[in-house]
Every structure is written in C-alpha cells, then in structure tokens.
mmCIF file of C-alpha atoms in Angstrom:
data_model
loop_
_atom_site.group_PDB
_atom_site.id
_atom_site.type_symbol
_atom_site.label_atom_id
_atom_site.label_comp_id
_atom_site.label_asym_id
_atom_site.label_seq_id
_atom_site.Cartn_x
_atom_site.Cartn_y
_atom_site.Cartn_z
ATOM 1 C CA MET A 549 0.405 -0.139 0.038
ATOM 2 C CA ARG A 550 0.934 3.382 -0.907
ATOM 3 C CA ALA A 551 0.548 5.679 1.964
ATOM 4 C CA GLU A 552 0.737 9.719 2.184
ATOM 5 C CA GLU A 553 -0.482 12.122 5.125
ATOM 6 C CA LEU A 554 -4.058 13.044 4.417
ATOM 7 C CA ASP A 555 -6.802 14.538 5.816
ATOM 8 C CA LEU A 556 -9.035 12.496 6.800
ATOM 9 C CA ALA A 557 -11.766 14.630 7.528
ATOM 10 C CA GLN A 558 -11.642 15.498 4.345
ATOM 11 C CA VAL A 559 -11.745 11.802 2.667
ATOM 12 C CA VAL A 560 -14.846 10.505 4.634
ATOM 13 C CA ALA A 561 -16.622 13.830 3.912
ATOM 14 C CA GLU A 562 -16.043 13.691 0.020
ATOM 15 C CA GLU A 563 -17.140 9.986 0.008
ATOM 16 C CA ALA A 564 -20.093 10.032 2.709
ATOM 17 C CA VAL A 565 -21.976 13.065 0.841
ATOM 18 C CA ARG A 566 -21.913 10.585 -2.094
ATOM 19 C CA LYS A 567 -25.189 10.153 -3.191
ATOM 20 C CA ARG A 568 -26.999 6.666 -2.947
ATOM 21 C CA PRO A 569 -29.994 4.882 -3.910
ATOM 22 C CA ARG A 570 -32.195 5.449 -1.065
ATOM 23 C CA PRO A 571 -32.501 9.188 -1.107
ATOM 24 C CA ASP A 572 -34.977 9.077 2.152
ATOM 25 C CA VAL A 573 -32.525 8.324 4.396
ATOM 26 C CA HIS A 574 -30.439 11.549 5.445
ATOM 27 C CA VAL A 575 -26.540 11.413 6.041
ATOM 28 C CA TYR A 576 -25.259 14.004 9.016
ATOM 29 C CA LEU A 577 -22.339 14.357 8.725
ATOM 30 C CA ASP A 578 -20.589 15.711 12.055
ATOM 31 C CA LEU A 579 -16.528 16.481 11.336
ATOM 32 C CA THR A 580 -13.513 17.147 13.210
ATOM 33 C CA PRO A 581 -10.963 18.740 10.598
ATOM 34 C CA ASP A 582 -7.519 17.608 10.673
ATOM 35 C CA LEU A 583 -6.939 14.774 11.566
ATOM 36 C CA LEU A 584 -4.099 13.752 9.578
ATOM 37 C CA VAL A 585 -3.742 9.980 9.069
ATOM 38 C CA ASN A 586 -0.818 8.253 6.897
ATOM 39 C CA GLY A 587 -2.987 5.967 4.483
ATOM 40 C CA SER A 588 -3.786 5.578 0.862
ATOM 41 C CA ALA A 589 -6.954 8.494 -0.162
ATOM 42 C CA ASP A 590 -8.647 5.280 -2.270
ATOM 43 C CA ARG A 591 -8.877 2.525 0.545
ATOM 44 C CA LEU A 592 -10.017 4.280 3.065
ATOM 45 C CA ARG A 593 -12.560 6.371 0.295
ATOM 46 C CA ARG A 594 -13.950 2.591 0.072
ATOM 47 C CA LEU A 595 -14.055 1.463 3.683
ATOM 48 C CA VAL A 596 -16.504 4.856 4.190
ATOM 49 C CA ALA A 597 -18.427 4.084 0.848
ATOM 50 C CA ASN A 598 -18.861 0.012 2.343
ATOM 51 C CA LEU A 599 -20.141 1.569 5.741
ATOM 52 C CA VAL A 600 -22.324 4.739 4.717
ATOM 53 C CA ASP A 601 -23.872 1.634 1.988
ATOM 54 C CA ASN A 602 -23.862 -0.960 5.072
ATOM 55 C CA ALA A 603 -25.726 1.901 7.063
ATOM 56 C CA VAL A 604 -27.528 3.228 4.397
ATOM 57 C CA ARG A 605 -29.073 0.207 3.568
ATOM 58 C CA HIS A 606 -30.372 -0.891 6.776
ATOM 59 C CA ALA A 607 -31.133 3.029 8.030
ATOM 60 C CA SER A 608 -35.032 4.189 8.834
ATOM 61 C CA THR A 609 -34.385 7.511 8.185
ATOM 62 C CA SER A 610 -30.860 8.322 8.542
ATOM 63 C CA VAL A 611 -27.126 7.758 9.733
ATOM 64 C CA HIS A 612 -24.805 9.740 11.061
ATOM 65 C CA VAL A 613 -21.260 10.357 10.436
ATOM 66 C CA THR A 614 -18.355 11.982 13.399
ATOM 67 C CA LEU A 615 -14.958 11.618 13.230
ATOM 68 C CA THR A 616 -13.469 12.672 16.363
ATOM 69 C CA SER A 617 -10.007 11.821 18.255
ATOM 70 C CA ALA A 618 -9.219 10.297 21.798
ATOM 71 C CA GLY A 619 -5.342 10.011 22.305
ATOM 72 C CA ASP A 620 -3.513 9.600 19.801
ATOM 73 C CA HIS A 621 -5.996 8.092 17.587
ATOM 74 C CA ALA A 622 -8.760 9.411 15.050
ATOM 75 C CA VAL A 623 -12.683 7.899 15.475
ATOM 76 C CA LEU A 624 -14.532 7.268 13.264
ATOM 77 C CA ASP A 625 -18.592 6.611 13.754
ATOM 78 C CA VAL A 626 -20.514 5.750 11.384
ATOM 79 C CA VAL A 627 -24.204 5.013 12.761
ATOM 80 C CA ASP A 628 -27.951 4.335 11.796
ATOM 81 C CA ASP A 629 -31.020 3.669 13.338
ATOM 82 C CA GLY A 630 -32.614 0.254 12.089
ATOM 83 C CA PRO A 631 -32.910 -3.156 12.878
ATOM 84 C CA GLY A 632 -29.907 -3.055 14.495
ATOM 85 C CA ILE A 633 -26.516 -5.939 14.489
ATOM 86 C CA PRO A 634 -27.584 -8.419 16.834
ATOM 87 C CA PRO A 635 -25.438 -8.806 19.822
ATOM 88 C CA GLU A 636 -23.952 -12.365 18.777
ATOM 89 C CA HIS A 637 -23.744 -11.353 15.595
ATOM 90 C CA HIS A 638 -21.572 -8.741 16.276
ATOM 91 C CA THR A 639 -18.330 -10.496 15.196
ATOM 92 C CA SER A 640 -19.409 -12.586 12.336
ATOM 93 C CA VAL A 641 -20.526 -9.812 10.302
ATOM 94 C CA PHE A 642 -17.194 -9.372 9.383
ATOM 95 C CA ASP A 643 -16.599 -12.709 8.012
ATOM 96 C CA ARG A 644 -16.674 -12.991 4.045
ATOM 97 C CA PHE A 645 -19.868 -13.498 2.575
ATOM 98 C CA THR A 646 -22.371 -12.973 5.835
ATOM 99 C CA ARG A 647 -25.669 -11.687 6.114
ATOM 100 C CA LEU A 648 -27.994 -11.434 8.533
ATOM 101 C CA ASP A 649 -31.069 -11.088 6.795
ATOM 102 C CA HIS A 650 -31.168 -14.500 4.786
ATOM 103 C CA ALA A 651 -34.285 -13.559 3.607
ATOM 104 C CA ARG A 652 -33.121 -10.547 0.875
ATOM 105 C CA ALA A 653 -31.913 -11.193 -2.457
ATOM 106 C CA ARG A 654 -29.203 -10.764 -3.843
ATOM 107 C CA ASP A 655 -29.839 -7.321 -5.729
ATOM 108 C CA THR A 656 -31.645 -5.887 -2.480
ATOM 109 C CA GLY A 657 -28.937 -6.460 0.017
ATOM 110 C CA GLY A 658 -25.120 -6.555 0.158
ATOM 111 C CA SER A 659 -22.937 -9.620 -0.954
ATOM 112 C CA GLY A 660 -21.143 -10.214 2.266
ATOM 113 C CA LEU A 661 -18.118 -7.947 1.709
ATOM 114 C CA GLY A 662 -18.487 -4.600 2.134
ATOM 115 C CA LEU A 663 -17.820 -5.146 6.158
ATOM 116 C CA PRO A 664 -15.362 -7.964 5.756
ATOM 117 C CA ILE A 665 -13.102 -5.577 3.130
ATOM 118 C CA ALA A 666 -13.868 -2.399 5.670
ATOM 119 C CA ARG A 667 -11.788 -4.574 7.988
ATOM 120 C CA ASP A 668 -9.608 -5.498 5.922
ATOM 121 C CA ILE A 669 -8.452 -1.762 5.078
ATOM 122 C CA ALA A 670 -8.947 -1.173 9.184
ATOM 123 C CA ARG A 671 -6.286 -3.659 9.802
ATOM 124 C CA ALA A 672 -3.801 -2.254 7.189
ATOM 125 C CA HIS A 673 -3.740 1.083 7.682
ATOM 126 C CA GLY A 674 -3.156 -0.018 11.925
ATOM 127 C CA GLY A 675 -6.320 0.494 12.759
ATOM 128 C CA THR A 676 -9.178 -1.399 13.995
ATOM 129 C CA LEU A 677 -13.310 -1.707 12.960
ATOM 130 C CA GLN A 678 -16.079 -2.844 15.166
ATOM 131 C CA VAL A 679 -19.481 -3.207 16.364
ATOM 132 C CA VAL A 680 -20.492 -0.823 19.035
ATOM 133 C CA PRO A 681 -23.327 -2.197 20.791
ATOM 134 C CA HIS A 682 -25.665 0.663 20.215
ATOM 135 C CA SER A 683 -29.762 0.887 20.336
ATOM 136 C CA PRO A 684 -31.928 1.323 18.359
ATOM 137 C CA GLY A 685 -29.824 1.266 14.943
ATOM 138 C CA ALA A 686 -26.213 -0.154 14.326
ATOM 139 C CA ARG A 687 -22.828 1.413 15.358
ATOM 140 C CA LEU A 688 -19.860 0.733 13.512
ATOM 141 C CA ARG A 689 -16.261 2.267 14.609
ATOM 142 C CA ALA A 690 -13.038 2.576 13.160
ATOM 143 C CA VAL A 691 -9.825 3.804 14.684
ATOM 144 C CA PHE A 692 -6.938 4.888 13.336
ATOM 145 C CA PRO A 693 -3.604 5.886 14.662
ATOM 146 C CA LEU A 694 -3.334 10.094 13.894
ATOM 147 C CA SER A 695 0.026 11.292 12.067
ATOM 148 C CA ARG A 696 3.283 11.936 13.927
ATOM 149 C CA ARG A 697 2.502 15.608 13.522
ATOM 150 C CA SER A 698 -1.438 15.553 13.789
ATOM 151 C CA VAL A 699 -0.344 14.359 17.317
ATOM 152 C CA ALA A 700 2.003 17.066 17.239
ATOM 153 C CA ASP A 701 -0.611 19.926 16.479
ATOM 154 C CA LEU A 702 -3.543 18.733 19.080
ATOM 155 C CA GLN A 703 -0.307 18.510 22.080
ATOM 156 C CA GLY A 704 -0.489 21.808 21.042
ATOM 157 C CA ASP A 705 -3.397 22.840 21.167
ATOM 158 C CA LEU A 706 -4.034 21.531 25.025
ATOM 159 C CA ALA A 707 -1.395 22.754 25.521
ATOM 160 C CA VAL A 708 -2.282 26.707 25.189
ATOM 161 C CA ARG A 709 -5.915 25.878 26.392
ATOM 162 C CA ALA A 710 -3.849 24.562 29.599
ATOM 163 C CA ARG A 711 -2.596 28.239 29.431
ATOM 164 C CA VAL A 712 -5.527 30.234 28.711
#
C-alpha cells in the first residue's frame, strides 16, 4: 500500500456525501477537521463507502457519520437508525459472505463482502473496525492512528488551552 499523509475528515466528507440509492435516508456529518493519518486515500474512501452504504441499506431514516480524536487516534463512527446488529453477530458480520437477513434477495442486499473489506482496510492502516453496542440501530467504529504531525498539533492545542 502506498501511504501518504492525508486529512481523514476530507476523505470521509467526500465519500459520505455521495448520492446513494435511498434518497429517503439522510446522511449527517459531524467531522473534526485536520485529523491527519498516513494511508491510501483510495482505500480509505472504499472503507467509508462500504460503511455508509451498509448503514444506508439498513437505516430507517438516517445515518450519522462522526469523526473525532481520542488521544493519538482518529475515531470514525457510522451509526444508523435501523434494526441494529444482534450482539451474537457483532463478530460474524466481518466474516466474508455473511448476510444477516437470509431472506433478502442478493440484488437488494449486499454480497456480504463490504464489512470484511472495510475491516481489512482498517487493519492495513494500523487500525481497527468493530461493532459497538448501540440502540436503536447499529454503530460501526473504525479507529486509526493519527500521524505524528497531527498528534503534535493536538498536543499543542491542549497546551495552549491549558495556559489560557
């Protein structure tokens, strides 16, 4: 993977606002800017697309995409207001070809590859992807290490705030 330093908020925003097949589902963004990560913009776009597409597919009315920092990591949450993921499937949804609703036709459902691919992309970037308990709906959380420059900027901001 060819990595470069990039603003994760920009990548997330560009992909999350793309039109999707369900115009009745609104996608809301709350992104912290200037969270720099080292990675592939194309692969990270794919991760965001897979997470948002999956959330839109299962949402009742809305999907919320948030990006924040926690220490030296960027935290991306994609939350939908659909039926959610039962706790017993929080791990198995990342297995290839897993589709929780077996009654869905393949053309209306997914192939069962989106979440496993997203998890592999997160891991390739030194991060994680997991289901976080949430009700109603589902919350998928990707966590990525921030670049050294981003961590230094965040620490500088904290030092300035502490002096004020």
